[in-house]
Short mmCIF file of C-alpha atoms in Angstrom, two decimals:
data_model
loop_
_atom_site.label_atom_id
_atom_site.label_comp_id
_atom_site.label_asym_id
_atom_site.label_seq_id
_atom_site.Cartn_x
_atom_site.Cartn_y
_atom_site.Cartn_z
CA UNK A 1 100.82 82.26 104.23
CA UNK A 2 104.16 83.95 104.90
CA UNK A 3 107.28 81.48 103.60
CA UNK A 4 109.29 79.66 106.42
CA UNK A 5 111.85 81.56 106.24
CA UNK A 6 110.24 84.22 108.00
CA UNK A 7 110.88 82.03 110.64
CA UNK A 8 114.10 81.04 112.69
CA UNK A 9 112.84 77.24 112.69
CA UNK A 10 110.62 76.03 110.77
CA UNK A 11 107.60 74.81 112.85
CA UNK A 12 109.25 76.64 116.10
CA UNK A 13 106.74 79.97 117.39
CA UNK A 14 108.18 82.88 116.94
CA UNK A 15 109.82 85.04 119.69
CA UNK A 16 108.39 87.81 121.14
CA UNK A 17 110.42 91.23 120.39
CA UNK A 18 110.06 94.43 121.88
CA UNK A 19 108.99 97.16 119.87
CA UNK A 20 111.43 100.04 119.51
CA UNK A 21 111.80 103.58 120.44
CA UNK A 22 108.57 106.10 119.75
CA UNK A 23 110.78 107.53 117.32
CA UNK A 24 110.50 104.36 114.88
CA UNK A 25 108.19 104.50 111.80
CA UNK A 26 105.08 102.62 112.76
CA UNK A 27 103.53 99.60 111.03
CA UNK A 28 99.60 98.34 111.76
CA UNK A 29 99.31 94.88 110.76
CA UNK A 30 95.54 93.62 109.82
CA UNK A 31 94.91 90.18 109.94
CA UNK A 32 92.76 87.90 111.66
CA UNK A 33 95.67 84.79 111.58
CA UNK A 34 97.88 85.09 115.02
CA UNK A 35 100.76 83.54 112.87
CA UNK A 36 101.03 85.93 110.56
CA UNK A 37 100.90 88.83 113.00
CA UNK A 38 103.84 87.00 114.92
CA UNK A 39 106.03 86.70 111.60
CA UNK A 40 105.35 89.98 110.56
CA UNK A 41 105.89 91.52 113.64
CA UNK A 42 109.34 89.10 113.87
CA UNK A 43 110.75 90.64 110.03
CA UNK A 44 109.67 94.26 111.16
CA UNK A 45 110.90 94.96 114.24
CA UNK A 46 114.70 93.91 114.04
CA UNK A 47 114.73 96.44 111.33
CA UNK A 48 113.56 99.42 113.61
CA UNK A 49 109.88 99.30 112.97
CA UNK A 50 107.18 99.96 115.77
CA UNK A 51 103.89 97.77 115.49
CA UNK A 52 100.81 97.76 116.14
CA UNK A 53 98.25 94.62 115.81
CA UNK A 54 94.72 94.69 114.42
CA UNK A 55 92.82 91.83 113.97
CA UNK A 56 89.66 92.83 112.08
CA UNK A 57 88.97 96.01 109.71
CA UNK A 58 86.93 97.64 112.55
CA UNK A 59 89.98 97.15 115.09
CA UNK A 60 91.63 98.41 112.42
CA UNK A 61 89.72 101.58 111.72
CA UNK A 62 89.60 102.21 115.20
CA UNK A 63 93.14 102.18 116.32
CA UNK A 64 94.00 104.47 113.15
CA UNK A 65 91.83 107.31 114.76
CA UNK A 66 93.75 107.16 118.29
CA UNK A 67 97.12 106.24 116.44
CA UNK A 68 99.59 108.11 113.88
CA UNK A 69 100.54 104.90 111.67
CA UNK A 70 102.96 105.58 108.56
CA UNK A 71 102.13 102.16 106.85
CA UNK A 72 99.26 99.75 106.84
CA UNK A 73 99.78 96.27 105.68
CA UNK A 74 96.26 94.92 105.43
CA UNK A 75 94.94 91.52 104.66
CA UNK A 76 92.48 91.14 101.73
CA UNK A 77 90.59 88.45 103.81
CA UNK A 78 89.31 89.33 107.53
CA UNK A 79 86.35 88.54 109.56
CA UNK A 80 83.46 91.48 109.19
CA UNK A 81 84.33 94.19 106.84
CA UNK A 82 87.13 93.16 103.76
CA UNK A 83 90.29 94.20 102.99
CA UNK A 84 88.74 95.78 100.07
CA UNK A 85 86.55 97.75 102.24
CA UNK A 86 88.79 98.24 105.02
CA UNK A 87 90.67 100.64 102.53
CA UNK A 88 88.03 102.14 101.03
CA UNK A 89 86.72 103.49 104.59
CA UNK A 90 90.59 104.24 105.27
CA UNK A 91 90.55 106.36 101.97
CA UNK A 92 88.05 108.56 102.97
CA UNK A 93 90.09 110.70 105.33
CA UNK A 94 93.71 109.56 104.90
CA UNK A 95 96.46 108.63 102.76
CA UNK A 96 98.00 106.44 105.14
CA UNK A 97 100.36 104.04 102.78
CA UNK A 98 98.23 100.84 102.49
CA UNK A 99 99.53 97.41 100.75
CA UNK A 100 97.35 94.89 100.37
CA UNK A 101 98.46 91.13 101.26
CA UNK A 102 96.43 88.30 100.25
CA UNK A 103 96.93 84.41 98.61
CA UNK A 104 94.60 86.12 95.73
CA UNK A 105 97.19 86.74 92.65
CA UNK A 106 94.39 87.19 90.09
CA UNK A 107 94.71 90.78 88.36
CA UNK A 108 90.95 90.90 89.04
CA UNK A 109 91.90 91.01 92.68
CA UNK A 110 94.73 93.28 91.95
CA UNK A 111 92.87 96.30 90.41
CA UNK A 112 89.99 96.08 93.20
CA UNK A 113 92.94 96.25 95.78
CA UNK A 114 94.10 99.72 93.94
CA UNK A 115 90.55 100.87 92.87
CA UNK A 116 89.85 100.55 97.10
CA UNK A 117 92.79 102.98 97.09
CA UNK A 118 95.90 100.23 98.37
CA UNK A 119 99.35 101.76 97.30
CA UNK A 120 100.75 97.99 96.79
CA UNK A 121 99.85 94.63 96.69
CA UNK A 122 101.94 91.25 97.71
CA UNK A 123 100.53 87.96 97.24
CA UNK A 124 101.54 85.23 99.28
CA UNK A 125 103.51 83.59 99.86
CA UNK A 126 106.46 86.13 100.31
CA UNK A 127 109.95 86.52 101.62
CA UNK A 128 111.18 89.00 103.84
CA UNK A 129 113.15 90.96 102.15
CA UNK A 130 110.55 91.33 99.04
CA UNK A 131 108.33 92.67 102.10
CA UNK A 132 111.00 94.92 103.27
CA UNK A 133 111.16 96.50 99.82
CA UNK A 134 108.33 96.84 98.86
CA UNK A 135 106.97 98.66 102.18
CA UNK A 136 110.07 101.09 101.98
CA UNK A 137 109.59 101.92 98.47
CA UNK A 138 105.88 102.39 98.83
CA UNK A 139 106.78 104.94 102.22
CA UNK A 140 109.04 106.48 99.70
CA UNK A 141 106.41 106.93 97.25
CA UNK A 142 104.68 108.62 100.12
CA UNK A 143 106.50 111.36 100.17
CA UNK A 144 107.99 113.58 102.99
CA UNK A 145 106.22 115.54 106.11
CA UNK A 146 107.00 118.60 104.28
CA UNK A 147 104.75 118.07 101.47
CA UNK A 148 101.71 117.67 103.76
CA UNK A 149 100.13 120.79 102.20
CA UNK A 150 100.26 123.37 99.18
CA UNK A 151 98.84 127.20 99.02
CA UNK A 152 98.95 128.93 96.06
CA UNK A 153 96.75 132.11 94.91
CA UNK A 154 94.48 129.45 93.01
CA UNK A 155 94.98 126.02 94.38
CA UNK A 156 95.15 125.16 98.31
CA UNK A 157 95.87 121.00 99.30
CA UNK A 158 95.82 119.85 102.29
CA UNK A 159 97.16 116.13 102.31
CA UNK A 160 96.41 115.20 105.99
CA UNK A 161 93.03 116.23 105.79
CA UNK A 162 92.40 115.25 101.95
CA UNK A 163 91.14 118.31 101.28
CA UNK A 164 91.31 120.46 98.08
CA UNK A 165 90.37 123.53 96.76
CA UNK A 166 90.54 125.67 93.91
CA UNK A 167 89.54 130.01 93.97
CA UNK A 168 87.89 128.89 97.53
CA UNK A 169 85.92 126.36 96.18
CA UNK A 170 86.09 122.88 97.21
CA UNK A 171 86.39 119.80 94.57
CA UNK A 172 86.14 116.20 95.22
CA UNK A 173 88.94 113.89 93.73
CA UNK A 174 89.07 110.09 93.28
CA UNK A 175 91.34 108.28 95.16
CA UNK A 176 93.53 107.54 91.83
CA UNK A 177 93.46 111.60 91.49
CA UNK A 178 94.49 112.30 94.77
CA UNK A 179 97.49 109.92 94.69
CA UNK A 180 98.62 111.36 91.23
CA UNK A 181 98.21 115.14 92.63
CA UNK A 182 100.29 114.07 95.43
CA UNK A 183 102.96 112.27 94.10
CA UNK A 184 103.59 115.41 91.29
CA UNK A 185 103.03 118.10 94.43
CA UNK A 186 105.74 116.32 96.71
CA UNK A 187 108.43 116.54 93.40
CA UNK A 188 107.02 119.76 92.48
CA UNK A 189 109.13 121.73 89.68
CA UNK A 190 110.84 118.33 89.04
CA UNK A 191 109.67 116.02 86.14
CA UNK A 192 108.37 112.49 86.51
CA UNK A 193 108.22 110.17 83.61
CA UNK A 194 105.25 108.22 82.48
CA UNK A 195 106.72 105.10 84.41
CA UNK A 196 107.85 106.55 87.55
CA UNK A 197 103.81 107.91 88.15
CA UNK A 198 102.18 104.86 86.69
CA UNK A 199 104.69 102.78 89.16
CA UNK A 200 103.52 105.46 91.92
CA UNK A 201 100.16 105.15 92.02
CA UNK A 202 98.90 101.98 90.05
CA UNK A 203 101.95 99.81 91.36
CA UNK A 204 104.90 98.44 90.68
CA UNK A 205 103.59 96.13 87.84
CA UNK A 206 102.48 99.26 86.13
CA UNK A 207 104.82 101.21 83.85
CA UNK A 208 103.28 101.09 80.02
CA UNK A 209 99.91 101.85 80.35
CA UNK A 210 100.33 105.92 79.54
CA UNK A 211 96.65 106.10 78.22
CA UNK A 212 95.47 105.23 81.34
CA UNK A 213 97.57 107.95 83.21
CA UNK A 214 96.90 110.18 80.24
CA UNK A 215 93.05 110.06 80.89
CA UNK A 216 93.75 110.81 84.90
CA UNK A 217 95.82 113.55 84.26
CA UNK A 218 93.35 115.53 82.15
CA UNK A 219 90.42 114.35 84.99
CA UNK A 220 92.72 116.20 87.23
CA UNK A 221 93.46 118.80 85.40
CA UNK A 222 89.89 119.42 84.61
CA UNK A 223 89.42 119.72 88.78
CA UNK A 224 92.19 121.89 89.48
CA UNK A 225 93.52 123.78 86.89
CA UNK A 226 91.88 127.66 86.25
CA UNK A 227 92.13 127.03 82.58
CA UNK A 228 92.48 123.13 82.04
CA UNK A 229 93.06 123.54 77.88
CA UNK A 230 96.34 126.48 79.61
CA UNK A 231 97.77 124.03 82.35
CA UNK A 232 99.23 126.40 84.98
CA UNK A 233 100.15 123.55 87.44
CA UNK A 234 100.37 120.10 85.56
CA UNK A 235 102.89 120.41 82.76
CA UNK A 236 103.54 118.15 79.91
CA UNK A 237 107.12 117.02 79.34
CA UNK A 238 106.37 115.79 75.62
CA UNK A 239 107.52 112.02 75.07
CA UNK A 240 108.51 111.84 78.45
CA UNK A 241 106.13 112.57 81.85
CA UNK A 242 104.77 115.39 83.48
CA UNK A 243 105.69 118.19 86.12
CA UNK A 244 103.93 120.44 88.57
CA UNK A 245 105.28 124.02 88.49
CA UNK A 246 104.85 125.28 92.05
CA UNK A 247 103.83 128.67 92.90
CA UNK A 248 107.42 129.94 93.68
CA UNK A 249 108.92 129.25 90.62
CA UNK A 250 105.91 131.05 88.46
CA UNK A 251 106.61 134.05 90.55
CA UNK A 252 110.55 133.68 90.41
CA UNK A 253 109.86 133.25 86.87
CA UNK A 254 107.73 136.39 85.86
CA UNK A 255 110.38 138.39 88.07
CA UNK A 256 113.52 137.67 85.99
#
């Protein structure tokens, strides 16, 4: 459950508030329990958030064809389809931001939440501000409308539609290697250390296990590099992370 505080009184319902302007980020909530829609809905909405309620996965799948959402926050446990599953149908044709919320704190539970393809996961109980910061840094992690696609002679992305392609020939990426490509496409040219991207796209209890995001990077790199043993697009920073040299900068580069 969410902690009382969430509340203005404890054992006192929750007020209704009105949802603000079209012009506010919008948040679908998934979960089956009307209580935890109301206190949600009650931490999200003073702080300029629009909502929208979903009470199953299917609801849920629905309403995200008919609706632009920028955040999901989905339960793990819901009537019909799971959490787990729920995300998993999500993650085949968006990268709508996703945490996970469930009483489940095992790390079993965890890494089936980011396998699915969640961006976070909160176990309850939680406070409101731990909630607050957690969604923000995760629609940070995002990144930016302007990164919604990349063209280059080689290499064409399409984030909206989850679509890749390299010489005119489309690959298939994981969800892991979609949300690495991603985060080092939206920072192109700028380096990200081994912590930042394991943060990014494992989660924020992830920052030491570089093996692991060594073996994803070379996956990638085997999908969408020309000449994966010459990387032209993922760069290693020895010691310290990786970069994605953009198009532009090659040909500013070969210019000078």
């Amino acid at each position: 459950m969410v902690r009382k505080e969430l509340s203005s009184e404890a054992g006192r319902p929750f007020p209704v508030i009105p949802q603000m302007s079209m012009n506010a980020e919008l948040i679908l909530i998934v979960d089956d329990n009307p209580q935890i829609r109301h206190a949600l809905r009650a931490v999200l909405v003073p702080r300029g958030f629009t909502i929208l309620d979903a009470r199953s996965g299917e609801e849920a799948l629905e309403l995200i064809r008919r609706e632009r959402v920028d955040l999901i926050l989905l339960d793990v446990n819901l009537p019909g389809i799971s959490g787990f599953e729920t995300c998993r149908e999500i993650r085949r044709t968006s990268e709508i931001p996703v945490i996970m919320l469930s009483v489940r704190a095992s790390e079993r539970d965890k890494v089936q939440a980011f396998d699915a393809g969640a961006d976070d996961y909160v176990v309850k109980p939680f406070g409101a501000e731990e909630l607050i910061a957690r969604l923000r840094a995760t629609m940070r992690r995002a990144g930016s409308e302007d990164s919604r696609t990349f063209v280059s002679s080689n290499l064409q992305i399409d984030f909206e539609r989850r679509t890749v392609s390299v010489r005119g020939r489309t690959v298939r990426l994981t969800p892991k290697e979609f949300a690495l490509l991603r985060q080092l496409v939206t920072n192109k040219d700028k380096t990200l250390t081994h912590r930042w991207l394991l943060q990014a796209v494992w989660g924020p209890d992830y920052g030491e296990e570089t093996e692991s995001l060594r073996v994803l990077v070379n996956q990638l790199r085997r999908k969408v590099e020309p000449n994966p043993s010459n990387p032209r697009y993922i760069v290693t920073e020895p010691w310290v992370g990786y970069r994605f040299e953009s198009q532009e900068r090659e040909n500013s580069q070969s210019k000078s």
